[in-house]
mmCIF file of C-alpha atoms in Angstrom:
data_model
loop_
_atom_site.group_PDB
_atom_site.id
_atom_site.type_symbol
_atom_site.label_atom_id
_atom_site.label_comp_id
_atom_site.label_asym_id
_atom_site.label_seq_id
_atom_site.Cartn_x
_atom_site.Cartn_y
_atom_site.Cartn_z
ATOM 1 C CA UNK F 17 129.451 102.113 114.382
ATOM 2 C CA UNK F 18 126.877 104.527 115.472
ATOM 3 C CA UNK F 19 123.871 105.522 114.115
ATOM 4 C CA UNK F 20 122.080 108.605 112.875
ATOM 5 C CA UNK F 21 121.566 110.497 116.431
ATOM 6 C CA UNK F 22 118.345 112.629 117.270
ATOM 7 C CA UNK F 23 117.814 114.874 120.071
ATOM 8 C CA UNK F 24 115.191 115.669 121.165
ATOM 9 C CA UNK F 25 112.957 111.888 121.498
ATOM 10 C CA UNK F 26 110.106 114.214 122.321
ATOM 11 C CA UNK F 27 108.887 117.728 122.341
ATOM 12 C CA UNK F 28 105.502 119.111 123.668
ATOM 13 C CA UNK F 29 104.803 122.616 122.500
ATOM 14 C CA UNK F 30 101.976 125.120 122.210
ATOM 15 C CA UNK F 31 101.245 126.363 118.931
ATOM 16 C CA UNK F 32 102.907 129.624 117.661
ATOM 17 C CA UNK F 33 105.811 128.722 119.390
ATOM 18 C CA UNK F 34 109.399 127.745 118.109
ATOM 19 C CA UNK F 35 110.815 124.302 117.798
ATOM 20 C CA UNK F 36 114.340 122.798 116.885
ATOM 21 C CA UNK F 37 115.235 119.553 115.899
ATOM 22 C CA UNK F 38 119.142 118.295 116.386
ATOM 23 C CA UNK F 39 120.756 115.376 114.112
ATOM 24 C CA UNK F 40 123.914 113.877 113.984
ATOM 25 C CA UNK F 41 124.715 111.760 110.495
ATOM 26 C CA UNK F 42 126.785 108.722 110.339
ATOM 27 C CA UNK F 43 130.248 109.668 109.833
ATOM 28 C CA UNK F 44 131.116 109.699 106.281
ATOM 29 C CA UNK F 45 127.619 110.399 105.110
ATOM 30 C CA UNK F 46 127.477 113.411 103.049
ATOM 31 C CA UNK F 47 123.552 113.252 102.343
ATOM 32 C CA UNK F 48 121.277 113.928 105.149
ATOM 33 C CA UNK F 49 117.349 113.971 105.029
ATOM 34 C CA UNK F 50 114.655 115.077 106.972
ATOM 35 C CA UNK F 51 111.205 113.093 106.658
ATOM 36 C CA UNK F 52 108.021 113.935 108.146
ATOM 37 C CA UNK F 53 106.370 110.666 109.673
ATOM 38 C CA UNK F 54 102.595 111.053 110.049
ATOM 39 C CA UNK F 55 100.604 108.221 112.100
ATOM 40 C CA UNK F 56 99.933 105.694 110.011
ATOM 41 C CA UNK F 57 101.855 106.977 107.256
ATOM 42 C CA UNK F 58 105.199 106.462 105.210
ATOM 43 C CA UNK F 59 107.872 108.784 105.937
ATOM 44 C CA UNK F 60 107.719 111.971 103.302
ATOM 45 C CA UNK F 61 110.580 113.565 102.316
ATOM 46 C CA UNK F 62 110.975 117.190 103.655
ATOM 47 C CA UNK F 63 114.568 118.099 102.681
ATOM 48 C CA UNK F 64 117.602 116.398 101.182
ATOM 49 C CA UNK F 65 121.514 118.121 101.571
ATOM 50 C CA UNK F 66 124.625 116.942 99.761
ATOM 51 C CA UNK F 67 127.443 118.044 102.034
ATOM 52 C CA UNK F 68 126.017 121.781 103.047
ATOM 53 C CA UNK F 69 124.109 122.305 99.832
ATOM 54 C CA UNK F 70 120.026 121.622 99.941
ATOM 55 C CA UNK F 71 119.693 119.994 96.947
ATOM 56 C CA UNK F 72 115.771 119.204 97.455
ATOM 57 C CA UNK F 73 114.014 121.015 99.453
ATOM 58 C CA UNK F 74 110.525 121.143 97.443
ATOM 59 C CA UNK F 75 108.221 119.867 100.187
ATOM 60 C CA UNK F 76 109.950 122.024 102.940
ATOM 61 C CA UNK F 77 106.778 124.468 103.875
ATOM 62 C CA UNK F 78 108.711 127.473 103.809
ATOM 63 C CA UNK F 79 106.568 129.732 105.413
ATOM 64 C CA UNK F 80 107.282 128.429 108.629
ATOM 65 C CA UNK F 81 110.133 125.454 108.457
ATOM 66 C CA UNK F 82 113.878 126.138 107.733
ATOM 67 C CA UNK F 83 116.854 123.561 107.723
ATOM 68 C CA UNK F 84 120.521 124.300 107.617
ATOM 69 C CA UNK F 85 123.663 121.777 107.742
ATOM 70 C CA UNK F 86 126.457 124.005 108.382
ATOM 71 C CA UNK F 87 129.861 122.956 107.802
ATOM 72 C CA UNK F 88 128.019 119.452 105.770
ATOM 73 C CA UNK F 89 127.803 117.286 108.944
ATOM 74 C CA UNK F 90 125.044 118.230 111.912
ATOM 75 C CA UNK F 91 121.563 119.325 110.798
ATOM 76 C CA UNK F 92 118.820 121.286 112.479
ATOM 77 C CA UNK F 93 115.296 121.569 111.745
ATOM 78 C CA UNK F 94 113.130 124.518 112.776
ATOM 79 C CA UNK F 95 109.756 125.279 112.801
ATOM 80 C CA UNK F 96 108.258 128.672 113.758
ATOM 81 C CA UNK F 97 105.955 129.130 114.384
ATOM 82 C CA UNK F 98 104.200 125.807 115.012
ATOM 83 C CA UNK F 99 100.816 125.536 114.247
ATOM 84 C CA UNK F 100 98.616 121.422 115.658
ATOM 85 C CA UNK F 101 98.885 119.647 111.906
ATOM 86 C CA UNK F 102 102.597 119.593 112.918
ATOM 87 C CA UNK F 103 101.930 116.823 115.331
ATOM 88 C CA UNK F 104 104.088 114.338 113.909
ATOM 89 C CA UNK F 105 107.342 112.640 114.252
ATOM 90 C CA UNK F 106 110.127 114.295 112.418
ATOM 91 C CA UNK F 107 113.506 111.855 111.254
ATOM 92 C CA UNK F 108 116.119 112.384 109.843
ATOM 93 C CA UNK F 109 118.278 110.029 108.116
ATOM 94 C CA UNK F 110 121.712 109.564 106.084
ATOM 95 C CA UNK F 111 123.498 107.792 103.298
ATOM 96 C CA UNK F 112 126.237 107.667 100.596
ATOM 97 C CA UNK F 113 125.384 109.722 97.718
ATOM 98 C CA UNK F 114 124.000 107.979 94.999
ATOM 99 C CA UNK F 115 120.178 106.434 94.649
ATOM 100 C CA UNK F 116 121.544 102.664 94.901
ATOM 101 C CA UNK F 117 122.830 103.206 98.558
ATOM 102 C CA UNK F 118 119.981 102.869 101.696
ATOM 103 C CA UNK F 119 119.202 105.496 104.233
ATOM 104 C CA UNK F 120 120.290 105.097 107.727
ATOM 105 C CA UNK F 121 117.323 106.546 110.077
ATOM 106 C CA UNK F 122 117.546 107.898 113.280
ATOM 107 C CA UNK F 123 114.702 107.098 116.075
ATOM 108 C CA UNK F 124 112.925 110.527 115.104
ATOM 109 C CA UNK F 125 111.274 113.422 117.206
ATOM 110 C CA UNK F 126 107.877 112.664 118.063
ATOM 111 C CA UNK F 127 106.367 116.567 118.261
ATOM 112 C CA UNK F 128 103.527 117.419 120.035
ATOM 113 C CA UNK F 129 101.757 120.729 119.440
ATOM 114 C CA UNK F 130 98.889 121.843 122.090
ATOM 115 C CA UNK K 27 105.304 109.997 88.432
ATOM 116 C CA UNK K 28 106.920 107.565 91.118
ATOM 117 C CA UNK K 29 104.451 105.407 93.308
ATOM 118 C CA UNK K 30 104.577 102.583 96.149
ATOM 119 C CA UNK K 31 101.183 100.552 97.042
ATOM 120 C CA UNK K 32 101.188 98.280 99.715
ATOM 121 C CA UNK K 33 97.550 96.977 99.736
ATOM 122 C CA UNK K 34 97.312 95.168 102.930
ATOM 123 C CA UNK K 35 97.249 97.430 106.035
ATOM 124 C CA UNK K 36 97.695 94.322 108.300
ATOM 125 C CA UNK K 37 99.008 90.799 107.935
ATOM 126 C CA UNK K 38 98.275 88.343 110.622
ATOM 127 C CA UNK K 39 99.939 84.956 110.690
ATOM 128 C CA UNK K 40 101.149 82.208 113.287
ATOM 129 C CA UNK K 41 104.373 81.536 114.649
ATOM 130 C CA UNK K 42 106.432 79.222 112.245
ATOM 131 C CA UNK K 43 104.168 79.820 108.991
ATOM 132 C CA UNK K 44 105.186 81.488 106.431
ATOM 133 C CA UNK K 45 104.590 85.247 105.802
ATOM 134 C CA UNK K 46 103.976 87.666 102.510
ATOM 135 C CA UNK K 47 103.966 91.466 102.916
ATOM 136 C CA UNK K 48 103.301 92.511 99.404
ATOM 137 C CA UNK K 49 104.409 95.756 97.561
ATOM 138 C CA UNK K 50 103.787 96.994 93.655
ATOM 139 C CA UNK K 51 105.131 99.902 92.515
ATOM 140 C CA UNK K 52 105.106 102.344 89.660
ATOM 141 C CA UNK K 53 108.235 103.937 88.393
ATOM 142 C CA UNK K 54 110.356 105.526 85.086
ATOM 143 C CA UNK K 55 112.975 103.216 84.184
ATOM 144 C CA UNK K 56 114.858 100.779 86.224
ATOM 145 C CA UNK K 57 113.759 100.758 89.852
ATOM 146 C CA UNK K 58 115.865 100.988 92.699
ATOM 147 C CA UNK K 59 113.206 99.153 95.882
ATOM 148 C CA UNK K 60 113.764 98.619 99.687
ATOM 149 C CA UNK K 61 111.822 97.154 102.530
ATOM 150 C CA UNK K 62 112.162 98.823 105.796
ATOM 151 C CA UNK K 63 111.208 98.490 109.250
ATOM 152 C CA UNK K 64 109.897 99.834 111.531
ATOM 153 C CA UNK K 65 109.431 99.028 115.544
ATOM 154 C CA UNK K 66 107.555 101.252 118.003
ATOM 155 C CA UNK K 67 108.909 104.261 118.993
ATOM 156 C CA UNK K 68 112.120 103.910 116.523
ATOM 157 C CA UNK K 69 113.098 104.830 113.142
ATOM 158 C CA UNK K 70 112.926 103.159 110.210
ATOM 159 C CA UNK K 71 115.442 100.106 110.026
ATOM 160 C CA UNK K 72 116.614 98.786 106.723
ATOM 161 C CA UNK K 73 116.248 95.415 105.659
ATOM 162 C CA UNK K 74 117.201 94.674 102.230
ATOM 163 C CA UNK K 75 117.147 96.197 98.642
ATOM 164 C CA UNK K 76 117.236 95.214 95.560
ATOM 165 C CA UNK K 77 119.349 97.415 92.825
ATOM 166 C CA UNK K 78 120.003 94.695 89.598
ATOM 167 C CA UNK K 79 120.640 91.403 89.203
ATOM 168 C CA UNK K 80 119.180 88.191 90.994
ATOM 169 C CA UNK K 81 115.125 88.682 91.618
ATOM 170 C CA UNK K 82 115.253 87.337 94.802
ATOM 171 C CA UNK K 83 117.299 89.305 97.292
ATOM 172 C CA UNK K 84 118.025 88.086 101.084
ATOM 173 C CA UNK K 85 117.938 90.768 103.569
ATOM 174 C CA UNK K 86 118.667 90.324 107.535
ATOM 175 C CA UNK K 87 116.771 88.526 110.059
ATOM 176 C CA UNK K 88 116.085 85.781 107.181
ATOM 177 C CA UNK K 89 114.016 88.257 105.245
ATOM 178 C CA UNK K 90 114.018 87.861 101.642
ATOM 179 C CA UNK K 91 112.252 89.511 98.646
ATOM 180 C CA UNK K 92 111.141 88.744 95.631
ATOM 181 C CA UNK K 93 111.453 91.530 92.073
ATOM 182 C CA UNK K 94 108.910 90.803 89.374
ATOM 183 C CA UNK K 95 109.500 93.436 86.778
ATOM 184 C CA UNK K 96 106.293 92.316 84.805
ATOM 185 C CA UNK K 97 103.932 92.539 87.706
ATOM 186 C CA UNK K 98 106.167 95.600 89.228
ATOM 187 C CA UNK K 99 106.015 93.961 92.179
ATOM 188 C CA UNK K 100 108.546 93.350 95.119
ATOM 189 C CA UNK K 101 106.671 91.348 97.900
ATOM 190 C CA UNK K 102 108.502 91.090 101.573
ATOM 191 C CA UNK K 103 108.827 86.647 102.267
ATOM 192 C CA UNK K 104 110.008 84.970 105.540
ATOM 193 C CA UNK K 105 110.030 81.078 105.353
ATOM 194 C CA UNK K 106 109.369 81.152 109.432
ATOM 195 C CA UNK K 107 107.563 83.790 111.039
ATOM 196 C CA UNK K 108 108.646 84.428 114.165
ATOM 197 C CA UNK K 109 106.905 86.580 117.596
ATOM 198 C CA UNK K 110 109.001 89.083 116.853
ATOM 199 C CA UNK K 111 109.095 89.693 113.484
ATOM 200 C CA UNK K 112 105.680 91.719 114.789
ATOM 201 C CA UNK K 113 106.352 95.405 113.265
ATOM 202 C CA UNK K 114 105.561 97.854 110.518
ATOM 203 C CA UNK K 115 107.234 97.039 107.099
ATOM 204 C CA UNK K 116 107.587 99.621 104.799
ATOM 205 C CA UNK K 117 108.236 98.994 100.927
ATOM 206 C CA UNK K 118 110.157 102.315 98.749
ATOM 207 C CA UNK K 119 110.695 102.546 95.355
ATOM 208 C CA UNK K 120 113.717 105.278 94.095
ATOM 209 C CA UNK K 121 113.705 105.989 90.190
ATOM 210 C CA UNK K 122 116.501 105.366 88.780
ATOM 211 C CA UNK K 123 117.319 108.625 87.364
ATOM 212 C CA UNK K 124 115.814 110.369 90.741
ATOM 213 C CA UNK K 125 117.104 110.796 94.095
ATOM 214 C CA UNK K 126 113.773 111.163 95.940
ATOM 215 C CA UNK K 127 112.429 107.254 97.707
ATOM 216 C CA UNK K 128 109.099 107.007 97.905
ATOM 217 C CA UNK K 129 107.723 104.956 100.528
ATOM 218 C CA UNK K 130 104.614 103.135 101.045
ATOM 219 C CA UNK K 131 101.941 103.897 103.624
ATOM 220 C CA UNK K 132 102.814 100.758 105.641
ATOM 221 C CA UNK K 133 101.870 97.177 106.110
ATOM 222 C CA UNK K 134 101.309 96.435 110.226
ATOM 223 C CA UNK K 135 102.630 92.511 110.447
ATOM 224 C CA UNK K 136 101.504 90.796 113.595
ATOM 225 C CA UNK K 137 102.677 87.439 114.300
ATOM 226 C CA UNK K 138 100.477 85.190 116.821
ATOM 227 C CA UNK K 139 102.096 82.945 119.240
#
């Protein structure tokens, strides 16, 4: 079975300028996450979809970040424009709905902004 | 509020002892708790969880945990520590009547020959 796919493994930047993030879910999966991963930190929820619908999306920074899942299955992460405190490594990961069920991750976009 | 402490940033032990990463947490209700983790340069991995029933769960790899609901604790045990067993383990705690996991800041195990 394959896992949760990421693309890109890494991105250099300069800030102010745009970034994307690509994920692929394991099929079946109809919640998908994206965590921020600081170094030397737990993961921290960014924003949670059921299907198509963003169900949490309360630490997204929406001044500059913006997620969509179209048609519930592949996700993409933006930020625009970056700014060098969003050096980090970005995964996403998916599951079953439900809390009892674990979250798959993917290997995660390490971002660096110059 | 929901919380996850793992107090020790590193755990060093030999080849063939036996290792502890320990985790308390703080939730509302009935805890749902994982252990993760986590090798360089890859994502999180998941090793077991425990959701009701027996307090000590068995995971892969020969990784087992322990839930003490009176101590709110869920420590990380391997009988056998092996080379490479060397990692980051994360410990998360999900409410039971949330959907958001909390995870811990990370305990670095490094395993000596």
């Amino acid at each position: 079975e394959a896992g949760v796919v990421q693309s890109p493994r890494y991105k250099i930047i300069e800030k102010k300028q745009p970034v994307a993030f690509w994920c692929n879910p394991i099929s079946g999966h109809n919640t998908l996450y994206w965590y921020l991963q600081n170094l030397g930190q737990g993961p921290e929820l960014l924003i949670r979809y059921e299907n198509e619908e963003a169900v949490d999306d309360s630490q997204l920074p929406k001044d500059r970040f913006s997620a969509e899942r179209l048609k519930g299955v592949d996700s993409t992460l933006k930020i625009q424009p970056a700014e060098l405190g969003d050096s980090a490594v970005y995964l996403c990961a998916s599951s079953f709905t439900g809390a009892p069920h674990e979250q798959f991750f993917g290997p995660g976009t390490r971002l660096t902004v110059l | 509020a929901q919380s996850v402490a793992q107090p020790e940033d590193q755990v060093n032990v030999a080849e063939g002892n036996p290792l502890t990463v320990k985790c308390t947490y703080s939730v509302s209700g009935n805890p749902y708790l994982f252990w993760y983790v986590q090798y360089p340069n890859r994502g999180l991995q998941f090793l077991l969880k425990y959701i009701t029933g027996d307090n000590l769960v068995k995971g892969s790899y020969g990784f087992e945990a322990e839930f003490n609901k009176s101590q709110t604790s869920f420590h990380l045990k391997k009988p056998s520590a092996l080379v490479s067993d060397s990692a980051l383990y994360f410990c998360a705690v999900r409410g039971y009547n949330t959907d958001k996991l909390i995870f811990g800041t990370g305990t670095r195990l490094q395993v000596f020959p």
